[in-house]
Amino acid sequence: MPMATEPLAVWQASRRQALAWLGSACWASAAMAAGLPAPGSATLSATLWAAWQDEGAEHIGEVRLRGGRWAVGRQLAVPTRAHGLVLQADGSVLVVARRPGDWLLRWHPQTGQTQWQWVESDRRFNGHVVADAAGQRLWTTETDLESVAGMVALRDGPTLHKQAEWPTHGADPHQ
């Protein structure tokens, strides 16, 4: 046991290092609980939908783990950094720009088809979209630029058009 005068060893890590370690620990415990093979195993596989920056360009796409190796699958360049990604039952992916963002996107990775919705000039997206199970209704978090009030908008799932909105009675509403 250390004496009161002995220094304690302290592990200092960047936020990214700490999150990577925590993510690995969570993955390992979830994998064990689900009966999945250990990381590095040739039978381990996963598919993630992610956003990243590569050589100054922003992208969204499919990232696959097969046989212990990561590979980028289908991908799409987007105008600015993406934040919220939601996989839909029909295989499409809803993506919204990071706040203060001005675009909402439905991307069909199988066909490459895109459907863009640009926010009104007096609003900005706050980076999140939530969809009902059928994909018929979407909710986006937004900010009114004039009043800086947070808003929740209801959007038509198929068209992405805004149908209604309500104040959140706060700033920067999140998911």
PDB file of N, CA, C and O in Angstrom, residues 69-146:
ATOM      1  N   ARG A  69     -10.760  -7.320 -39.867  1.00  0.00           N
ATOM      2  CA  ARG A  69     -10.252  -6.179 -40.642  1.00  0.00           C
ATOM      3  C   ARG A  69     -11.397  -5.229 -40.976  1.00  0.00           C
ATOM      4  O   ARG A  69     -12.466  -5.658 -41.384  1.00  0.00           O
ATOM      5  N   TRP A  70     -11.130  -3.922 -40.846  1.00  0.00           N
ATOM      6  CA  TRP A  70     -12.105  -2.892 -41.182  1.00  0.00           C
ATOM      7  C   TRP A  70     -11.928  -2.482 -42.634  1.00  0.00           C
ATOM      8  O   TRP A  70     -10.810  -2.357 -43.114  1.00  0.00           O
ATOM      9  N   ALA A  71     -13.045  -2.245 -43.327  1.00  0.00           N
ATOM     10  CA  ALA A  71     -12.999  -1.768 -44.707  1.00  0.00           C
ATOM     11  C   ALA A  71     -14.191  -0.849 -44.955  1.00  0.00           C
ATOM     12  O   ALA A  71     -15.286  -1.089 -44.443  1.00  0.00           O
ATOM     13  N   VAL A  72     -13.967   0.187 -45.752  1.00  0.00           N
ATOM     14  CA  VAL A  72     -15.048   1.083 -46.132  1.00  0.00           C
ATOM     15  C   VAL A  72     -15.749   0.476 -47.337  1.00  0.00           C
ATOM     16  O   VAL A  72     -15.110   0.098 -48.316  1.00  0.00           O
ATOM     17  N   GLY A  73     -17.067   0.384 -47.239  1.00  0.00           N
ATOM     18  CA  GLY A  73     -17.872  -0.111 -48.351  1.00  0.00           C
ATOM     19  C   GLY A  73     -18.434   1.057 -49.141  1.00  0.00           C
ATOM     20  O   GLY A  73     -17.714   2.000 -49.476  1.00  0.00           O
ATOM     21  N   ARG A  74     -19.732   1.039 -49.363  1.00  0.00           N
ATOM     22  CA  ARG A  74     -20.375   2.128 -50.093  1.00  0.00           C
ATOM     23  C   ARG A  74     -20.231   3.425 -49.308  1.00  0.00           C
ATOM     24  O   ARG A  74     -20.346   3.429 -48.097  1.00  0.00           O
ATOM     25  N   GLN A  75     -19.975   4.508 -50.039  1.00  0.00           N
ATOM     26  CA  GLN A  75     -19.798   5.804 -49.386  1.00  0.00           C
ATOM     27  C   GLN A  75     -20.290   6.919 -50.288  1.00  0.00           C
ATOM     28  O   GLN A  75     -20.454   6.726 -51.490  1.00  0.00           O
ATOM     29  N   LEU A  76     -20.513   8.082 -49.673  1.00  0.00           N
ATOM     30  CA  LEU A  76     -21.020   9.248 -50.381  1.00  0.00           C
ATOM     31  C   LEU A  76     -20.374  10.489 -49.794  1.00  0.00           C
ATOM     32  O   LEU A  76     -20.310  10.640 -48.570  1.00  0.00           O
ATOM     33  N   ALA A  77     -19.893  11.377 -50.653  1.00  0.00           N
ATOM     34  CA  ALA A  77     -19.370  12.671 -50.198  1.00  0.00           C
ATOM     35  C   ALA A  77     -20.552  13.572 -49.859  1.00  0.00           C
ATOM     36  O   ALA A  77     -21.567  13.576 -50.561  1.00  0.00           O
ATOM     37  N   VAL A  78     -20.433  14.307 -48.755  1.00  0.00           N
ATOM     38  CA  VAL A  78     -21.475  15.244 -48.331  1.00  0.00           C
ATOM     39  C   VAL A  78     -20.850  16.631 -48.196  1.00  0.00           C
ATOM     40  O   VAL A  78     -19.640  16.753 -48.044  1.00  0.00           O
ATOM     41  N   PRO A  79     -21.670  17.697 -48.273  1.00  0.00           N
ATOM     42  CA  PRO A  79     -21.116  19.056 -48.333  1.00  0.00           C
ATOM     43  C   PRO A  79     -20.413  19.526 -47.064  1.00  0.00           C
ATOM     44  O   PRO A  79     -19.462  20.310 -47.142  1.00  0.00           O
ATOM     45  N   THR A  80     -20.894  19.102 -45.900  1.00  0.00           N
ATOM     46  CA  THR A  80     -20.299  19.497 -44.626  1.00  0.00           C
ATOM     47  C   THR A  80     -20.327  18.284 -43.705  1.00  0.00           C
ATOM     48  O   THR A  80     -20.874  17.232 -44.059  1.00  0.00           O
ATOM     49  N   ARG A  81     -19.800  18.446 -42.523  1.00  0.00           N
ATOM     50  CA  ARG A  81     -19.718  17.332 -41.591  1.00  0.00           C
ATOM     51  C   ARG A  81     -21.103  16.823 -41.203  1.00  0.00           C
ATOM     52  O   ARG A  81     -21.985  17.600 -40.855  1.00  0.00           O
ATOM     53  N   ALA A  82     -21.278  15.514 -41.277  1.00  0.00           N
ATOM     54  CA  ALA A  82     -22.533  14.869 -40.885  1.00  0.00           C
ATOM     55  C   ALA A  82     -22.483  14.521 -39.412  1.00  0.00           C
ATOM     56  O   ALA A  82     -21.402  14.379 -38.828  1.00  0.00           O
ATOM     57  N   HIS A  83     -23.655  14.397 -38.804  1.00  0.00           N
ATOM     58  CA  HIS A  83     -23.689  14.050 -37.387  1.00  0.00           C
ATOM     59  C   HIS A  83     -24.621  12.864 -37.147  1.00  0.00           C
ATOM     60  O   HIS A  83     -24.158  11.770 -36.955  1.00  0.00           O
ATOM     61  N   GLY A  84     -25.922  13.073 -37.193  1.00  0.00           N
ATOM     62  CA  GLY A  84     -26.859  11.994 -36.910  1.00  0.00           C
ATOM     63  C   GLY A  84     -27.095  11.117 -38.133  1.00  0.00           C
ATOM     64  O   GLY A  84     -27.403  11.612 -39.205  1.00  0.00           O
ATOM     65  N   LEU A  85     -26.920   9.803 -37.984  1.00  0.00           N
ATOM     66  CA  LEU A  85     -27.201   8.839 -39.044  1.00  0.00           C
ATOM     67  C   LEU A  85     -28.201   7.833 -38.500  1.00  0.00           C
ATOM     68  O   LEU A  85     -28.014   7.310 -37.395  1.00  0.00           O
ATOM     69  N   VAL A  86     -29.261   7.566 -39.260  1.00  0.00           N
ATOM     70  CA  VAL A  86     -30.302   6.639 -38.831  1.00  0.00           C
ATOM     71  C   VAL A  86     -30.587   5.680 -39.979  1.00  0.00           C
ATOM     72  O   VAL A  86     -31.001   6.109 -41.063  1.00  0.00           O
ATOM     73  N   LEU A  87     -30.374   4.389 -39.755  1.00  0.00           N
ATOM     74  CA  LEU A  87     -30.680   3.370 -40.758  1.00  0.00           C
ATOM     75  C   LEU A  87     -32.183   3.107 -40.747  1.00  0.00           C
ATOM     76  O   LEU A  87     -32.778   2.891 -39.685  1.00  0.00           O
ATOM     77  N   GLN A  88     -32.801   3.144 -41.911  1.00  0.00           N
ATOM     78  CA  GLN A  88     -34.238   2.932 -42.047  1.00  0.00           C
ATOM     79  C   GLN A  88     -34.547   1.489 -42.453  1.00  0.00           C
ATOM     80  O   GLN A  88     -33.689   0.803 -43.002  1.00  0.00           O
ATOM     81  N   ALA A  89     -35.781   1.061 -42.208  1.00  0.00           N
ATOM     82  CA  ALA A  89     -36.194  -0.311 -42.511  1.00  0.00           C
ATOM     83  C   ALA A  89     -36.062  -0.639 -43.992  1.00  0.00           C
ATOM     84  O   ALA A  89     -35.812  -1.791 -44.348  1.00  0.00           O
ATOM     85  N   ASP A  90     -36.191   0.359 -44.870  1.00  0.00           N
ATOM     86  CA  ASP A  90     -36.096   0.103 -46.316  1.00  0.00           C
ATOM     87  C   ASP A  90     -34.639   0.068 -46.808  1.00  0.00           C
ATOM     88  O   ASP A  90     -34.388  -0.038 -48.002  1.00  0.00           O
ATOM     89  N   GLY A  91     -33.674   0.179 -45.888  1.00  0.00           N
ATOM     90  CA  GLY A  91     -32.266   0.153 -46.262  1.00  0.00           C
ATOM     91  C   GLY A  91     -31.673   1.519 -46.530  1.00  0.00           C
ATOM     92  O   GLY A  91     -30.464   1.644 -46.730  1.00  0.00           O
ATOM     93  N   SER A  92     -32.503   2.565 -46.523  1.00  0.00           N
ATOM     94  CA  SER A  92     -31.971   3.913 -46.711  1.00  0.00           C
ATOM     95  C   SER A  92     -31.375   4.410 -45.398  1.00  0.00           C
ATOM     96  O   SER A  92     -31.626   3.854 -44.332  1.00  0.00           O
ATOM     97  N   VAL A  93     -30.564   5.449 -45.508  1.00  0.00           N
ATOM     98  CA  VAL A  93     -29.927   6.042 -44.333  1.00  0.00           C
ATOM     99  C   VAL A  93     -30.316   7.514 -44.293  1.00  0.00           C
ATOM    100  O   VAL A  93     -30.147   8.232 -45.277  1.00  0.00           O
ATOM    101  N   LEU A  94     -30.875   7.958 -43.160  1.00  0.00           N
ATOM    102  CA  LEU A  94     -31.149   9.380 -42.943  1.00  0.00           C
ATOM    103  C   LEU A  94     -29.915   9.986 -42.307  1.00  0.00           C
ATOM    104  O   LEU A  94     -29.345   9.415 -41.369  1.00  0.00           O
ATOM    105  N   VAL A  95     -29.500  11.131 -42.819  1.00  0.00           N
ATOM    106  CA  VAL A  95     -28.308  11.796 -42.317  1.00  0.00           C
ATOM    107  C   VAL A  95     -28.615  13.281 -42.203  1.00  0.00           C
ATOM    108  O   VAL A  95     -29.231  13.857 -43.102  1.00  0.00           O
ATOM    109  N   VAL A  96     -28.165  13.897 -41.119  1.00  0.00           N
ATOM    110  CA  VAL A  96     -28.367  15.338 -40.945  1.00  0.00           C
ATOM    111  C   VAL A  96     -27.010  15.983 -40.662  1.00  0.00           C
ATOM    112  O   VAL A  96     -26.132  15.373 -40.061  1.00  0.00           O
ATOM    113  N   ALA A  97     -26.859  17.191 -41.148  1.00  0.00           N
ATOM    114  CA  ALA A  97     -25.612  17.934 -40.956  1.00  0.00           C
ATOM    115  C   ALA A  97     -25.396  18.248 -39.486  1.00  0.00           C
ATOM    116  O   ALA A  97     -26.346  18.460 -38.734  1.00  0.00           O
ATOM    117  N   ARG A  98     -24.141  18.307 -39.109  1.00  0.00           N
ATOM    118  CA  ARG A  98     -23.776  18.719 -37.757  1.00  0.00           C
ATOM    119  C   ARG A  98     -24.189  20.164 -37.549  1.00  0.00           C
ATOM    120  O   ARG A  98     -24.154  20.966 -38.481  1.00  0.00           O
ATOM    121  N   ARG A  99     -24.549  20.505 -36.323  1.00  0.00           N
ATOM    122  CA  ARG A  99     -25.001  21.869 -36.058  1.00  0.00           C
ATOM    123  C   ARG A  99     -23.858  22.864 -36.194  1.00  0.00           C
ATOM    124  O   ARG A  99     -22.733  22.520 -35.856  1.00  0.00           O
ATOM    125  N   PRO A 100     -24.068  24.038 -36.637  1.00  0.00           N
ATOM    126  CA  PRO A 100     -25.299  24.524 -37.248  1.00  0.00           C
ATOM    127  C   PRO A 100     -25.362  24.068 -38.706  1.00  0.00           C
ATOM    128  O   PRO A 100     -24.584  24.515 -39.541  1.00  0.00           O
ATOM    129  N   GLY A 101     -26.234  23.140 -38.991  1.00  0.00           N
ATOM    130  CA  GLY A 101     -26.286  22.534 -40.314  1.00  0.00           C
ATOM    131  C   GLY A 101     -27.443  23.017 -41.147  1.00  0.00           C
ATOM    132  O   GLY A 101     -28.428  23.533 -40.626  1.00  0.00           O
ATOM    133  N   ASP A 102     -27.315  22.823 -42.455  1.00  0.00           N
ATOM    134  CA  ASP A 102     -28.391  23.287 -43.333  1.00  0.00           C
ATOM    135  C   ASP A 102     -28.942  22.200 -44.241  1.00  0.00           C
ATOM    136  O   ASP A 102     -29.740  22.483 -45.111  1.00  0.00           O
ATOM    137  N   TRP A 103     -28.546  20.935 -44.061  1.00  0.00           N
ATOM    138  CA  TRP A 103     -29.053  19.879 -44.931  1.00  0.00           C
ATOM    139  C   TRP A 103     -29.486  18.626 -44.167  1.00  0.00           C
ATOM    140  O   TRP A 103     -28.976  18.315 -43.115  1.00  0.00           O
ATOM    141  N   LEU A 104     -30.467  17.967 -44.775  1.00  0.00           N
ATOM    142  CA  LEU A 104     -30.983  16.672 -44.328  1.00  0.00           C
ATOM    143  C   LEU A 104     -30.973  15.791 -45.568  1.00  0.00           C
ATOM    144  O   LEU A 104     -31.330  16.252 -46.654  1.00  0.00           O
ATOM    145  N   LEU A 105     -30.575  14.560 -45.426  1.00  0.00           N
ATOM    146  CA  LEU A 105     -30.378  13.678 -46.580  1.00  0.00           C
ATOM    147  C   LEU A 105     -30.962  12.302 -46.320  1.00  0.00           C
ATOM    148  O   LEU A 105     -30.823  11.766 -45.223  1.00  0.00           O
ATOM    149  N   ARG A 106     -31.620  11.747 -47.336  1.00  0.00           N
ATOM    150  CA  ARG A 106     -31.948  10.324 -47.360  1.00  0.00           C
ATOM    151  C   ARG A 106     -31.111   9.732 -48.481  1.00  0.00           C
ATOM    152  O   ARG A 106     -31.185  10.173 -49.625  1.00  0.00           O
ATOM    153  N   TRP A 107     -30.298   8.739 -48.144  1.00  0.00           N
ATOM    154  CA  TRP A 107     -29.411   8.093 -49.115  1.00  0.00           C
ATOM    155  C   TRP A 107     -29.765   6.618 -49.193  1.00  0.00           C
ATOM    156  O   TRP A 107     -29.921   5.952 -48.170  1.00  0.00           O
ATOM    157  N   HIS A 108     -29.906   6.132 -50.408  1.00  0.00           N
ATOM    158  CA  HIS A 108     -30.153   4.712 -50.649  1.00  0.00           C
ATOM    159  C   HIS A 108     -28.835   4.101 -51.121  1.00  0.00           C
ATOM    160  O   HIS A 108     -28.506   4.185 -52.313  1.00  0.00           O
ATOM    161  N   PRO A 109     -28.050   3.512 -50.216  1.00  0.00           N
ATOM    162  CA  PRO A 109     -26.737   2.995 -50.600  1.00  0.00           C
ATOM    163  C   PRO A 109     -26.780   1.944 -51.709  1.00  0.00           C
ATOM    164  O   PRO A 109     -25.854   1.879 -52.522  1.00  0.00           O
ATOM    165  N   GLN A 110     -27.832   1.148 -51.772  1.00  0.00           N
ATOM    166  CA  GLN A 110     -27.910   0.100 -52.797  1.00  0.00           C
ATOM    167  C   GLN A 110     -27.987   0.679 -54.206  1.00  0.00           C
ATOM    168  O   GLN A 110     -27.410   0.142 -55.137  1.00  0.00           O
ATOM    169  N   THR A 111     -28.708   1.798 -54.353  1.00  0.00           N
ATOM    170  CA  THR A 111     -28.901   2.385 -55.682  1.00  0.00           C
ATOM    171  C   THR A 111     -28.092   3.656 -55.897  1.00  0.00           C
ATOM    172  O   THR A 111     -27.936   4.109 -57.027  1.00  0.00           O
ATOM    173  N   GLY A 112     -27.643   4.258 -54.798  1.00  0.00           N
ATOM    174  CA  GLY A 112     -26.936   5.529 -54.889  1.00  0.00           C
ATOM    175  C   GLY A 112     -27.863   6.731 -54.935  1.00  0.00           C
ATOM    176  O   GLY A 112     -27.401   7.875 -54.968  1.00  0.00           O
ATOM    177  N   GLN A 113     -29.173   6.500 -54.934  1.00  0.00           N
ATOM    178  CA  GLN A 113     -30.148   7.592 -55.008  1.00  0.00           C
ATOM    179  C   GLN A 113     -30.069   8.461 -53.750  1.00  0.00           C
ATOM    180  O   GLN A 113     -29.947   7.952 -52.639  1.00  0.00           O
ATOM    181  N   THR A 114     -30.136   9.784 -53.946  1.00  0.00           N
ATOM    182  CA  THR A 114     -30.127  10.723 -52.828  1.00  0.00           C
ATOM    183  C   THR A 114     -31.357  11.611 -52.884  1.00  0.00           C
ATOM    184  O   THR A 114     -31.883  11.895 -53.968  1.00  0.00           O
ATOM    185  N   GLN A 115     -31.807  12.019 -51.719  1.00  0.00           N
ATOM    186  CA  GLN A 115     -32.925  12.955 -51.579  1.00  0.00           C
ATOM    187  C   GLN A 115     -32.493  13.992 -50.554  1.00  0.00           C
ATOM    188  O   GLN A 115     -32.309  13.669 -49.383  1.00  0.00           O
ATOM    189  N   TRP A 116     -32.303  15.220 -50.989  1.00  0.00           N
ATOM    190  CA  TRP A 116     -31.815  16.299 -50.129  1.00  0.00           C
ATOM    191  C   TRP A 116     -32.954  17.213 -49.717  1.00  0.00           C
ATOM    192  O   TRP A 116     -33.850  17.497 -50.508  1.00  0.00           O
ATOM    193  N   GLN A 117     -32.886  17.713 -48.489  1.00  0.00           N
ATOM    194  CA  GLN A 117     -33.810  18.733 -48.010  1.00  0.00           C
ATOM    195  C   GLN A 117     -32.975  19.797 -47.322  1.00  0.00           C
ATOM    196  O   GLN A 117     -32.274  19.511 -46.344  1.00  0.00           O
ATOM    197  N   TRP A 118     -33.035  21.007 -47.827  1.00  0.00           N
ATOM    198  CA  TRP A 118     -32.291  22.123 -47.238  1.00  0.00           C
ATOM    199  C   TRP A 118     -33.202  22.855 -46.275  1.00  0.00           C
ATOM    200  O   TRP A 118     -34.375  23.087 -46.560  1.00  0.00           O
ATOM    201  N   VAL A 119     -32.680  23.230 -45.119  1.00  0.00           N
ATOM    202  CA  VAL A 119     -33.460  23.889 -44.087  1.00  0.00           C
ATOM    203  C   VAL A 119     -33.790  25.316 -44.540  1.00  0.00           C
ATOM    204  O   VAL A 119     -33.074  25.899 -45.372  1.00  0.00           O
ATOM    205  N   GLU A 120     -34.857  25.874 -43.994  1.00  0.00           N
ATOM    206  CA  GLU A 120     -35.255  27.238 -44.311  1.00  0.00           C
ATOM    207  C   GLU A 120     -34.133  28.209 -43.912  1.00  0.00           C
ATOM    208  O   GLU A 120     -33.348  27.929 -43.020  1.00  0.00           O
ATOM    209  N   SER A 121     -34.097  29.355 -44.556  1.00  0.00           N
ATOM    210  CA  SER A 121     -32.999  30.308 -44.333  1.00  0.00           C
ATOM    211  C   SER A 121     -32.948  30.857 -42.905  1.00  0.00           C
ATOM    212  O   SER A 121     -31.907  31.321 -42.465  1.00  0.00           O
ATOM    213  N   ASP A 122     -34.074  30.785 -42.175  1.00  0.00           N
ATOM    214  CA  ASP A 122     -34.082  31.303 -40.800  1.00  0.00           C
ATOM    215  C   ASP A 122     -33.903  30.201 -39.756  1.00  0.00           C
ATOM    216  O   ASP A 122     -34.106  30.417 -38.570  1.00  0.00           O
ATOM    217  N   ARG A 123     -33.511  29.003 -40.185  1.00  0.00           N
ATOM    218  CA  ARG A 123     -33.337  27.858 -39.283  1.00  0.00           C
ATOM    219  C   ARG A 123     -31.987  27.199 -39.524  1.00  0.00           C
ATOM    220  O   ARG A 123     -31.389  27.352 -40.578  1.00  0.00           O
ATOM    221  N   ARG A 124     -31.538  26.404 -38.551  1.00  0.00           N
ATOM    222  CA  ARG A 124     -30.364  25.544 -38.698  1.00  0.00           C
ATOM    223  C   ARG A 124     -30.662  24.238 -37.991  1.00  0.00           C
ATOM    224  O   ARG A 124     -31.284  24.209 -36.931  1.00  0.00           O
ATOM    225  N   PHE A 125     -30.230  23.130 -38.614  1.00  0.00           N
ATOM    226  CA  PHE A 125     -30.362  21.821 -37.984  1.00  0.00           C
ATOM    227  C   PHE A 125     -29.358  21.710 -36.843  1.00  0.00           C
ATOM    228  O   PHE A 125     -28.266  22.254 -36.915  1.00  0.00           O
ATOM    229  N   ASN A 126     -29.740  20.971 -35.801  1.00  0.00           N
ATOM    230  CA  ASN A 126     -28.857  20.761 -34.657  1.00  0.00           C
ATOM    231  C   ASN A 126     -28.187  19.387 -34.685  1.00  0.00           C
ATOM    232  O   ASN A 126     -27.641  18.951 -33.681  1.00  0.00           O
ATOM    233  N   GLY A 127     -28.274  18.685 -35.808  1.00  0.00           N
ATOM    234  CA  GLY A 127     -27.504  17.459 -35.961  1.00  0.00           C
ATOM    235  C   GLY A 127     -28.217  16.159 -35.666  1.00  0.00           C
ATOM    236  O   GLY A 127     -27.592  15.111 -35.675  1.00  0.00           O
ATOM    237  N   HIS A 128     -29.540  16.197 -35.398  1.00  0.00           N
ATOM    238  CA  HIS A 128     -30.218  14.949 -35.044  1.00  0.00           C
ATOM    239  C   HIS A 128     -31.546  14.807 -35.775  1.00  0.00           C
ATOM    240  O   HIS A 128     -32.259  15.781 -36.000  1.00  0.00           O
ATOM    241  N   VAL A 129     -31.843  13.571 -36.120  1.00  0.00           N
ATOM    242  CA  VAL A 129     -33.121  13.213 -36.715  1.00  0.00           C
ATOM    243  C   VAL A 129     -33.568  11.907 -36.066  1.00  0.00           C
ATOM    244  O   VAL A 129     -32.757  11.024 -35.804  1.00  0.00           O
ATOM    245  N   VAL A 130     -34.862  11.830 -35.769  1.00  0.00           N
ATOM    246  CA  VAL A 130     -35.465  10.630 -35.198  1.00  0.00           C
ATOM    247  C   VAL A 130     -36.621  10.252 -36.112  1.00  0.00           C
ATOM    248  O   VAL A 130     -37.358  11.123 -36.575  1.00  0.00           O
ATOM    249  N   ALA A 131     -36.788   8.958 -36.373  1.00  0.00           N
ATOM    250  CA  ALA A 131     -37.856   8.498 -37.268  1.00  0.00           C
ATOM    251  C   ALA A 131     -38.729   7.478 -36.556  1.00  0.00           C
ATOM    252  O   ALA A 131     -38.249   6.726 -35.705  1.00  0.00           O
ATOM    253  N   ASP A 132     -40.008   7.447 -36.926  1.00  0.00           N
ATOM    254  CA  ASP A 132     -40.858   6.379 -36.414  1.00  0.00           C
ATOM    255  C   ASP A 132     -40.478   5.077 -37.132  1.00  0.00           C
ATOM    256  O   ASP A 132     -39.735   5.086 -38.110  1.00  0.00           O
ATOM    257  N   ALA A 133     -40.971   3.964 -36.641  1.00  0.00           N
ATOM    258  CA  ALA A 133     -40.573   2.652 -37.165  1.00  0.00           C
ATOM    259  C   ALA A 133     -40.887   2.490 -38.649  1.00  0.00           C
ATOM    260  O   ALA A 133     -40.133   1.841 -39.378  1.00  0.00           O
ATOM    261  N   ALA A 134     -41.965   3.086 -39.097  1.00  0.00           N
ATOM    262  CA  ALA A 134     -42.354   2.954 -40.501  1.00  0.00           C
ATOM    263  C   ALA A 134     -41.674   3.990 -41.396  1.00  0.00           C
ATOM    264  O   ALA A 134     -41.793   3.932 -42.612  1.00  0.00           O
ATOM    265  N   GLY A 135     -40.997   4.957 -40.802  1.00  0.00           N
ATOM    266  CA  GLY A 135     -40.334   6.001 -41.585  1.00  0.00           C
ATOM    267  C   GLY A 135     -41.288   7.020 -42.178  1.00  0.00           C
ATOM    268  O   GLY A 135     -40.927   7.778 -43.067  1.00  0.00           O
ATOM    269  N   GLN A 136     -42.518   7.075 -41.658  1.00  0.00           N
ATOM    270  CA  GLN A 136     -43.516   8.010 -42.181  1.00  0.00           C
ATOM    271  C   GLN A 136     -43.413   9.392 -41.546  1.00  0.00           C
ATOM    272  O   GLN A 136     -43.825  10.374 -42.141  1.00  0.00           O
ATOM    273  N   ARG A 137     -42.888   9.447 -40.323  1.00  0.00           N
ATOM    274  CA  ARG A 137     -42.723  10.717 -39.620  1.00  0.00           C
ATOM    275  C   ARG A 137     -41.291  10.830 -39.127  1.00  0.00           C
ATOM    276  O   ARG A 137     -40.720   9.863 -38.615  1.00  0.00           O
ATOM    277  N   LEU A 138     -40.735  12.014 -39.279  1.00  0.00           N
ATOM    278  CA  LEU A 138     -39.396  12.314 -38.799  1.00  0.00           C
ATOM    279  C   LEU A 138     -39.471  13.526 -37.889  1.00  0.00           C
ATOM    280  O   LEU A 138     -40.292  14.416 -38.107  1.00  0.00           O
ATOM    281  N   TRP A 139     -38.594  13.580 -36.915  1.00  0.00           N
ATOM    282  CA  TRP A 139     -38.465  14.743 -36.058  1.00  0.00           C
ATOM    283  C   TRP A 139     -37.023  15.217 -36.143  1.00  0.00           C
ATOM    284  O   TRP A 139     -36.089  14.418 -36.030  1.00  0.00           O
ATOM    285  N   THR A 140     -36.843  16.506 -36.370  1.00  0.00           N
ATOM    286  CA  THR A 140     -35.504  17.083 -36.396  1.00  0.00           C
ATOM    287  C   THR A 140     -35.416  18.157 -35.317  1.00  0.00           C
ATOM    288  O   THR A 140     -36.401  18.820 -35.005  1.00  0.00           O
ATOM    289  N   THR A 141     -34.219  18.305 -34.758  1.00  0.00           N
ATOM    290  CA  THR A 141     -33.990  19.389 -33.808  1.00  0.00           C
ATOM    291  C   THR A 141     -33.372  20.538 -34.578  1.00  0.00           C
ATOM    292  O   THR A 141     -32.490  20.353 -35.409  1.00  0.00           O
ATOM    293  N   GLU A 142     -33.875  21.733 -34.315  1.00  0.00           N
ATOM    294  CA  GLU A 142     -33.483  22.910 -35.085  1.00  0.00           C
ATOM    295  C   GLU A 142     -33.346  24.123 -34.173  1.00  0.00           C
ATOM    296  O   GLU A 142     -33.806  24.105 -33.038  1.00  0.00           O
ATOM    297  N   THR A 143     -32.735  25.156 -34.711  1.00  0.00           N
ATOM    298  CA  THR A 143     -32.624  26.438 -34.011  1.00  0.00           C
ATOM    299  C   THR A 143     -33.180  27.532 -34.900  1.00  0.00           C
ATOM    300  O   THR A 143     -32.862  27.594 -36.089  1.00  0.00           O
ATOM    301  N   ASP A 144     -34.028  28.372 -34.322  1.00  0.00           N
ATOM    302  CA  ASP A 144     -34.525  29.573 -34.990  1.00  0.00           C
ATOM    303  C   ASP A 144     -33.402  30.606 -34.886  1.00  0.00           C
ATOM    304  O   ASP A 144     -33.012  30.991 -33.784  1.00  0.00           O
ATOM    305  N   LEU A 145     -32.864  31.040 -36.020  1.00  0.00           N
ATOM    306  CA  LEU A 145     -31.695  31.920 -36.009  1.00  0.00           C
ATOM    307  C   LEU A 145     -31.976  33.298 -35.434  1.00  0.00           C
ATOM    308  O   LEU A 145     -31.102  33.904 -34.820  1.00  0.00           O
ATOM    309  N   GLU A 146     -33.189  33.808 -35.601  1.00  0.00           N
ATOM    310  CA  GLU A 146     -33.499  35.150 -35.100  1.00  0.00           C
ATOM    311  C   GLU A 146     -33.616  35.173 -33.576  1.00  0.00           C
ATOM    312  O   GLU A 146     -33.037  36.015 -32.910  1.00  0.00           O
TER     313      GLU A 146
END
